[in-house]
Short mmCIF file of C-alpha atoms in Angstrom, two decimals:
data_model
loop_
_atom_site.label_atom_id
_atom_site.label_comp_id
_atom_site.label_asym_id
_atom_site.label_seq_id
_atom_site.Cartn_x
_atom_site.Cartn_y
_atom_site.Cartn_z
CA UNK A 25 97.54 19.66 71.31
CA UNK A 26 100.59 21.74 72.11
CA UNK A 27 103.10 19.44 73.80
CA UNK A 28 102.71 15.69 73.41
CA UNK A 29 100.94 12.56 74.53
CA UNK A 30 97.50 13.05 73.03
CA UNK A 31 96.56 10.88 70.10
CA UNK A 32 95.39 12.03 66.69
CA UNK A 33 93.27 9.99 64.25
CA UNK A 34 95.21 8.37 61.41
CA UNK A 35 93.25 6.44 58.78
CA UNK A 36 94.35 4.17 55.95
CA UNK A 37 96.32 6.07 53.32
CA UNK A 38 93.86 5.09 50.59
CA UNK A 39 90.70 6.15 52.42
CA UNK A 40 91.69 8.73 55.05
CA UNK A 41 92.21 12.40 54.30
CA UNK A 42 92.68 15.47 56.51
CA UNK A 43 90.59 17.44 54.02
CA UNK A 44 87.41 15.44 54.63
CA UNK A 45 87.93 14.85 58.34
CA UNK A 46 88.90 11.16 58.14
CA UNK A 47 92.64 11.60 58.70
CA UNK A 48 95.32 14.02 59.82
CA UNK A 49 98.50 15.56 58.45
CA UNK A 50 101.58 16.59 60.45
CA UNK A 51 104.08 19.17 59.22
CA UNK A 52 107.20 18.41 61.23
CA UNK A 53 108.96 21.75 61.61
CA UNK A 54 111.42 23.97 59.74
CA UNK A 55 108.70 25.82 57.87
CA UNK A 56 111.16 28.68 57.32
CA UNK A 57 114.80 28.81 56.22
CA UNK A 58 114.55 25.74 53.94
CA UNK A 59 114.41 27.69 50.71
CA UNK A 60 112.74 30.67 49.11
CA UNK A 61 109.21 31.82 49.92
CA UNK A 62 109.35 31.04 53.64
CA UNK A 63 106.69 33.67 54.29
CA UNK A 64 104.36 32.01 51.79
CA UNK A 65 105.00 28.58 53.28
CA UNK A 66 104.27 29.54 56.89
CA UNK A 67 101.16 31.55 55.92
CA UNK A 68 99.81 28.65 53.84
CA UNK A 69 100.29 26.26 56.75
CA UNK A 70 98.55 28.65 59.14
CA UNK A 71 95.59 28.96 56.76
CA UNK A 72 95.38 25.16 56.59
CA UNK A 73 95.42 25.01 60.39
CA UNK A 74 92.59 27.54 60.57
CA UNK A 75 90.56 25.69 57.92
CA UNK A 76 91.17 22.22 59.42
CA UNK A 77 91.96 22.79 63.11
CA UNK A 78 91.47 19.17 64.15
CA UNK A 79 93.26 17.59 61.21
CA UNK A 80 96.35 19.74 60.56
CA UNK A 81 99.24 19.76 63.07
CA UNK A 82 102.30 22.01 62.98
CA UNK A 83 105.25 20.80 65.04
CA UNK A 84 107.97 23.26 65.99
CA UNK A 85 111.38 22.81 64.34
CA UNK A 86 114.74 24.18 65.41
CA UNK A 87 114.45 26.94 62.78
CA UNK A 88 111.23 28.20 64.35
CA UNK A 89 113.53 30.25 66.52
CA UNK A 90 113.61 34.01 67.06
CA UNK A 91 117.40 34.15 66.66
CA UNK A 92 118.25 31.35 64.22
CA UNK A 93 115.75 32.42 61.59
CA UNK A 94 117.36 35.87 61.47
CA UNK A 95 120.56 34.22 60.21
CA UNK A 96 119.18 32.20 57.30
CA UNK A 97 117.04 34.79 55.54
CA UNK A 98 113.53 34.66 57.00
CA UNK A 99 113.65 38.15 58.53
CA UNK A 100 115.24 39.49 55.34
CA UNK A 101 112.30 38.09 53.38
CA UNK A 102 109.83 39.77 55.75
CA UNK A 103 111.70 43.05 55.32
CA UNK A 104 111.69 42.73 51.54
CA UNK A 105 107.96 41.99 51.39
CA UNK A 106 106.51 44.23 54.10
CA UNK A 107 109.16 46.81 54.95
CA UNK A 108 108.64 49.31 52.17
CA UNK A 109 107.37 52.86 52.42
CA UNK A 110 105.49 54.41 55.30
CA UNK A 111 103.61 51.20 56.10
CA UNK A 112 106.68 49.30 57.33
CA UNK A 113 105.25 46.34 59.25
CA UNK A 114 108.47 44.34 59.58
CA UNK A 115 108.84 44.62 63.37
CA UNK A 116 105.17 43.85 64.08
CA UNK A 117 105.19 40.81 61.78
CA UNK A 118 108.46 39.53 63.19
CA UNK A 119 107.23 39.88 66.79
CA UNK A 120 104.05 37.98 65.88
CA UNK A 121 106.09 35.23 64.23
CA UNK A 122 108.30 34.92 67.32
CA UNK A 123 105.20 34.57 69.49
CA UNK A 124 103.82 31.93 67.12
CA UNK A 125 107.05 29.92 67.03
CA UNK A 126 107.27 29.74 70.80
CA UNK A 127 103.86 28.10 71.26
CA UNK A 128 103.96 25.57 68.42
CA UNK A 129 103.58 21.90 69.47
CA UNK A 130 106.72 19.91 70.21
CA UNK A 131 105.39 16.41 69.55
CA UNK A 132 102.42 14.60 68.06
CA UNK A 133 101.50 11.03 68.95
CA UNK A 134 99.48 8.45 67.02
CA UNK A 135 98.60 4.88 68.02
CA UNK A 136 101.95 3.66 66.71
CA UNK A 137 104.28 6.67 66.37
CA UNK A 138 105.74 9.66 68.16
CA UNK A 139 106.47 12.53 65.75
CA UNK A 140 108.91 15.27 66.75
CA UNK A 141 111.39 17.40 64.86
CA UNK A 142 114.77 16.31 66.24
CA UNK A 143 114.26 13.34 68.52
CA UNK A 144 114.69 11.93 71.98
CA UNK A 145 116.17 14.54 74.35
CA UNK A 146 117.57 12.17 77.00
CA UNK A 147 117.84 8.54 78.05
CA UNK A 148 114.68 7.55 79.90
CA UNK A 149 112.69 10.43 78.39
CA UNK A 150 108.91 10.33 78.88
CA UNK A 151 106.32 12.23 76.83
CA UNK A 152 104.77 13.35 80.10
CA UNK A 153 107.78 15.66 80.49
CA UNK A 154 106.52 17.65 77.49
CA UNK A 155 102.91 17.53 78.65
CA UNK A 156 103.93 19.12 81.94
CA UNK A 157 105.27 22.25 80.21
CA UNK A 158 102.64 24.98 80.41
CA UNK A 159 101.77 27.34 77.57
CA UNK A 160 103.18 30.23 79.59
CA UNK A 161 106.49 28.42 80.07
CA UNK A 162 106.75 27.60 76.37
CA UNK A 163 105.88 31.13 75.31
CA UNK A 164 109.03 32.37 77.03
CA UNK A 165 111.27 30.11 74.89
CA UNK A 166 111.57 32.28 71.80
CA UNK A 167 115.08 30.95 71.10
CA UNK A 168 116.92 27.78 72.09
CA UNK A 169 120.42 28.83 71.09
CA UNK A 170 121.35 29.68 74.66
CA UNK A 171 119.29 27.58 77.09
CA UNK A 172 121.54 28.43 80.07
CA UNK A 173 120.51 26.66 83.27
CA UNK A 174 116.82 26.56 82.39
CA UNK A 175 115.90 22.84 82.46
CA UNK A 176 112.73 23.36 80.40
CA UNK A 177 114.59 25.29 77.71
CA UNK A 178 117.27 22.58 77.58
CA UNK A 179 114.58 19.91 77.22
CA UNK A 180 112.97 21.80 74.34
CA UNK A 181 116.35 22.42 72.72
CA UNK A 182 117.21 18.72 72.80
CA UNK A 183 113.83 17.71 71.36
CA UNK A 184 114.41 20.03 68.41
CA UNK A 185 118.18 19.64 67.84
CA UNK A 186 119.03 15.96 68.53
CA UNK A 187 119.93 13.29 65.96
CA UNK A 188 119.91 9.47 65.91
CA UNK A 189 123.17 7.55 65.51
CA UNK A 190 123.92 3.83 65.26
CA UNK A 191 126.17 3.95 68.36
CA UNK A 192 124.38 2.94 71.56
CA UNK A 193 123.76 5.38 74.39
CA UNK A 194 123.68 9.16 74.30
CA UNK A 195 126.54 11.48 73.37
CA UNK A 196 126.98 15.25 72.94
CA UNK A 197 125.98 16.43 69.49
CA UNK A 198 129.27 18.09 68.66
CA UNK A 199 128.40 18.40 64.96
CA UNK A 200 125.58 20.85 65.72
CA UNK A 201 126.75 22.28 69.03
CA UNK A 202 123.29 21.61 70.48
CA UNK A 203 121.18 18.57 71.30
CA UNK A 204 122.46 15.02 71.67
CA UNK A 205 123.12 11.90 69.62
CA UNK A 206 120.81 9.07 70.72
CA UNK A 207 121.37 5.42 69.85
CA UNK A 208 119.03 2.58 68.86
CA UNK A 209 119.00 1.26 72.44
CA UNK A 210 117.73 4.60 73.77
CA UNK A 211 115.13 4.76 70.99
CA UNK A 212 113.98 1.20 71.67
CA UNK A 213 113.45 1.91 75.39
CA UNK A 214 111.50 5.08 74.66
CA UNK A 215 109.21 3.39 72.13
CA UNK A 216 108.70 0.31 74.30
CA UNK A 217 107.85 2.42 77.36
CA UNK A 218 105.14 4.21 75.37
CA UNK A 219 103.82 1.19 73.45
CA UNK A 220 104.92 2.64 70.09
CA UNK A 221 106.59 1.23 66.97
CA UNK A 222 108.11 4.31 65.36
CA UNK A 223 109.89 7.51 66.17
CA UNK A 224 109.33 9.78 63.15
CA UNK A 225 111.59 12.82 62.99
CA UNK A 226 113.09 15.23 60.45
CA UNK A 227 115.85 17.82 61.07
CA UNK A 228 118.52 16.48 58.68
CA UNK A 229 118.75 15.95 54.95
CA UNK A 230 118.81 12.34 53.73
CA UNK A 231 119.64 11.42 50.16
CA UNK A 232 116.60 9.24 49.53
CA UNK A 233 114.17 11.54 51.33
CA UNK A 234 113.72 9.12 54.23
CA UNK A 235 115.93 6.78 56.23
CA UNK A 236 115.14 3.98 58.67
CA UNK A 237 117.33 3.13 61.69
CA UNK A 238 116.22 -0.27 62.91
CA UNK A 239 116.24 -0.36 66.70
CA UNK A 240 114.80 -3.85 67.24
CA UNK A 241 112.50 -6.29 65.49
CA UNK A 242 109.57 -4.25 66.76
CA UNK A 243 110.54 -0.60 66.34
CA UNK A 244 112.53 1.91 64.31
CA UNK A 245 113.56 5.56 64.08
CA UNK A 246 112.51 7.11 60.76
CA UNK A 247 114.01 10.33 59.37
CA UNK A 248 111.87 12.06 56.74
CA UNK A 249 112.99 15.22 54.90
CA UNK A 250 110.71 16.85 52.34
CA UNK A 251 112.89 19.73 51.05
CA UNK A 252 114.11 18.62 47.62
CA UNK A 253 117.62 19.47 46.36
CA UNK A 254 118.64 20.98 49.69
CA UNK A 255 120.12 23.54 50.26
CA UNK A 256 118.63 26.24 48.06
CA UNK A 257 118.07 23.93 45.10
CA UNK A 258 121.78 23.11 44.87
CA UNK A 259 121.72 19.57 46.29
CA UNK A 260 120.40 16.43 44.62
CA UNK A 261 118.36 14.73 47.35
CA UNK A 262 114.84 13.36 47.05
CA UNK A 263 112.05 14.70 49.21
CA UNK A 264 109.64 12.38 51.00
CA UNK A 265 106.49 12.13 53.08
CA UNK A 266 105.38 9.26 55.29
CA UNK A 267 101.87 7.78 55.24
CA UNK A 268 100.81 6.01 58.45
CA UNK A 269 98.28 3.36 57.48
CA UNK A 270 95.36 2.19 59.62
CA UNK A 271 97.15 -1.09 60.39
CA UNK A 272 100.11 0.85 61.83
CA UNK A 273 102.50 0.25 58.94
CA UNK A 274 104.37 3.04 57.16
CA UNK A 275 104.23 3.88 53.44
CA UNK A 276 106.91 6.40 52.44
CA UNK A 277 106.47 8.40 49.23
CA UNK A 278 109.51 9.93 47.51
CA UNK A 279 109.52 12.78 45.01
CA UNK A 280 111.90 14.85 42.93
CA UNK A 281 111.82 18.60 42.32
CA UNK A 282 113.26 18.33 38.81
CA UNK A 283 114.24 15.81 36.20
CA UNK A 284 117.95 15.36 35.55
CA UNK A 285 117.39 16.24 31.90
CA UNK A 286 116.06 19.67 32.85
CA UNK A 287 119.35 20.79 34.40
CA UNK A 288 121.03 23.32 32.17
CA UNK A 289 124.38 21.52 31.96
CA UNK A 290 126.40 18.60 33.21
CA UNK A 291 128.51 21.05 35.24
CA UNK A 292 125.42 22.34 37.06
CA UNK A 293 124.38 18.82 38.00
CA UNK A 294 127.93 17.98 39.11
CA UNK A 295 128.16 21.12 41.24
CA UNK A 296 124.82 20.39 42.90
CA UNK A 297 125.96 16.85 43.67
CA UNK A 298 129.28 18.01 45.10
CA UNK A 299 127.62 20.68 47.24
CA UNK A 300 125.31 18.06 48.69
CA UNK A 301 128.18 15.65 49.44
CA UNK A 302 130.22 18.40 51.08
CA UNK A 303 127.22 19.28 53.26
CA UNK A 304 126.92 15.64 54.33
CA UNK A 305 130.63 15.46 55.17
CA UNK A 306 130.41 18.63 57.23
CA UNK A 307 127.31 17.48 59.14
CA UNK A 308 128.94 14.14 60.02
CA UNK A 309 132.49 15.25 60.76
CA UNK A 310 132.62 13.78 64.29
CA UNK A 311 131.42 10.38 63.12
CA UNK A 312 133.85 10.38 60.19
CA UNK A 313 136.79 11.41 62.39
CA UNK A 314 136.10 8.55 64.78
CA UNK A 315 135.96 6.02 61.94
CA UNK A 316 139.13 7.39 60.32
CA UNK A 317 141.06 7.24 63.61
CA UNK A 318 140.07 3.62 64.17
CA UNK A 319 141.27 2.66 60.70
CA UNK A 320 144.54 4.66 60.60
CA UNK A 321 147.71 2.71 61.29
CA UNK A 322 150.21 5.50 60.54
CA UNK A 323 149.49 8.93 62.06
CA UNK A 324 146.59 10.44 60.15
CA UNK A 325 147.00 8.56 56.87
CA UNK A 326 144.59 6.07 55.33
CA UNK A 327 144.43 4.53 51.88
CA UNK A 328 142.05 5.89 49.27
CA UNK A 329 140.05 2.66 49.44
CA UNK A 330 139.73 2.92 53.22
CA UNK A 331 138.67 6.56 52.82
CA UNK A 332 136.03 5.64 50.24
CA UNK A 333 134.71 2.70 52.30
CA UNK A 334 134.35 4.84 55.42
CA UNK A 335 132.49 7.61 53.60
CA UNK A 336 130.19 5.06 52.01
CA UNK A 337 129.33 3.34 55.31
CA UNK A 338 129.25 6.31 57.69
CA UNK A 339 127.22 8.57 55.39
CA UNK A 340 125.06 5.66 54.21
CA UNK A 341 125.72 6.66 50.60
CA UNK A 342 126.71 3.29 49.16
CA UNK A 343 125.72 4.20 45.61
CA UNK A 344 128.27 7.03 45.38
CA UNK A 345 131.52 6.21 43.53
CA UNK A 346 133.78 7.89 46.09
CA UNK A 347 137.01 6.79 44.40
CA UNK A 348 136.02 8.64 41.23
CA UNK A 349 135.23 11.76 43.29
CA UNK A 350 138.40 11.57 45.39
CA UNK A 351 140.41 14.03 43.22
CA UNK A 352 137.74 16.67 43.86
CA UNK A 353 137.43 16.04 47.59
CA UNK A 354 140.68 14.73 49.07
CA UNK A 355 144.18 15.42 47.71
CA UNK A 356 146.62 12.52 47.65
CA UNK A 357 149.53 12.79 50.09
CA UNK A 358 152.85 12.68 48.27
CA UNK A 359 155.31 14.31 50.64
CA UNK A 360 157.37 11.75 52.60
CA UNK A 361 155.90 8.74 50.81
CA UNK A 362 158.54 8.17 48.15
CA UNK A 363 158.60 4.61 46.94
CA UNK A 364 155.11 3.81 48.25
CA UNK A 365 152.73 2.19 45.76
CA UNK A 366 149.56 2.85 47.75
CA UNK A 367 147.86 6.22 47.42
CA UNK A 368 147.24 7.77 50.84
CA UNK A 369 144.95 10.52 52.16
CA UNK A 370 145.55 12.66 55.25
CA UNK A 371 142.09 12.49 56.79
CA UNK A 372 142.71 15.41 59.17
CA UNK A 373 143.48 17.71 56.25
CA UNK A 374 140.49 16.32 54.38
CA UNK A 375 138.12 17.11 57.27
CA UNK A 376 139.73 20.49 57.88
CA UNK A 377 139.28 21.40 54.25
CA UNK A 378 135.57 20.64 54.25
CA UNK A 379 134.52 21.31 57.85
CA UNK A 380 136.76 23.52 59.93
CA UNK A 381 137.18 26.31 57.39
CA UNK A 382 133.46 27.03 57.29
CA UNK A 383 132.76 26.08 60.91
CA UNK A 384 135.36 28.51 62.26
CA UNK A 385 133.99 31.25 60.03
CA UNK A 386 130.49 31.12 61.49
CA UNK A 387 131.22 33.38 64.44
CA UNK A 388 132.91 35.95 62.20
CA UNK A 389 130.46 36.03 59.28
CA UNK A 390 126.94 37.31 58.96
CA UNK A 391 124.29 34.92 57.69
CA UNK A 392 124.44 36.07 54.08
CA UNK A 393 128.24 35.73 53.90
CA UNK A 394 128.20 32.30 55.52
CA UNK A 395 125.51 31.06 53.14
CA UNK A 396 127.49 32.39 50.16
CA UNK A 397 130.54 30.47 51.36
CA UNK A 398 128.54 27.26 51.58
CA UNK A 399 126.94 27.72 48.17
CA UNK A 400 130.32 28.31 46.51
CA UNK A 401 132.25 25.71 48.46
CA UNK A 402 133.16 23.61 45.42
CA UNK A 403 134.48 26.64 43.54
CA UNK A 404 136.48 27.79 46.59
CA UNK A 405 137.89 24.31 47.00
CA UNK A 406 139.06 24.31 43.37
CA UNK A 407 140.85 27.63 43.89
CA UNK A 408 142.37 26.39 47.14
CA UNK A 409 143.76 23.28 45.45
CA UNK A 410 145.25 25.44 42.70
CA UNK A 411 147.03 27.63 45.26
CA UNK A 412 148.07 24.68 47.43
CA UNK A 413 150.98 23.82 45.16
CA UNK A 414 152.65 21.22 47.40
CA UNK A 415 149.44 19.50 48.54
CA UNK A 416 150.08 20.03 52.25
CA UNK A 417 146.74 21.69 52.94
CA UNK A 418 148.24 25.14 53.62
CA UNK A 419 148.61 28.36 51.63
CA UNK A 420 151.65 30.15 52.98
CA UNK A 421 154.41 32.43 51.74
CA UNK A 422 152.37 34.06 49.00
CA UNK A 423 153.59 37.41 47.70
CA UNK A 424 151.30 40.40 47.64
CA UNK A 425 151.66 40.60 43.89
CA UNK A 426 150.59 37.86 41.53
CA UNK A 427 153.22 36.85 38.99
#
């Protein structure tokens, strides 16, 4: 099955197995770019597909893209492994991978669930829209970064790039610059129209490995993310897989990539945690800005408690002690607030510090430089705060010589 609509056999988690033919397993995209050894991962999955063609399914993710995967290291890994000496096979391997990516399935359906990488591409979407896409049409979509006026390419892009949000309706996905945000009402209509209970998707890191957005009493959108400590082992998130039982219920399984005690130092654990939180802030900047603006009574200022409450609710990270982390993330505003007893945060400067600096650099940096910036964000932020002597979010008037 290459597009969607057909059903695959799912047995009870305790008795069904793809390895003996009584069940199936779905790998839901982003086989490359989610860490080291991308070549090994994709080759292992292809061998599994060859060995168990009717029980292993490989859905396309947004990183199975002929352009995007050149930015995050996959082509560099191919070059490092196969580009040495007179037998340089880099171009041939890369062309074959691009061909493979373009024909991977976009959706898998069970009796109770639709499984796709990003999510619902439009309000009123029907799985038959994917079934109508021919193999020849899909094979031409090697990249979705510039769909242009091609309706099929735009449909595929939205399936792979979209994200659920608690707000009803559909909205442009400004955080990613591609895809849409779809609400619980849109999800409920899609699942009801197809007689399903669950939309299972991936595409974004979640702290607990999986997250459920309840759409009604009958159905839900489930995000499952199996890359532990994302990105590049520097985060602190769980990974997870979802078992679909024979009675239609879901049984998520979480796992860790390391024990806290195995981390070399407290500083390493702290830096991993901060990198993960910064990534979450950056990914949800539009949602955070909207919540901050609704709460602000004076220009762009909110109290530290309001700031912490909004981060907790909007990022769904209620266990994080945001007030304790505030000194590392959001400087207190002091200028012009003499005599005030309440500590205030300028949320525009806070978002600019964590989002705009790196976002604006994307067009000007190559993939390796951009990834280095992200990995060292906490260190850069510390240096920035040291240089920002008056706390106004700007570094200006510095001499060419350090005193």
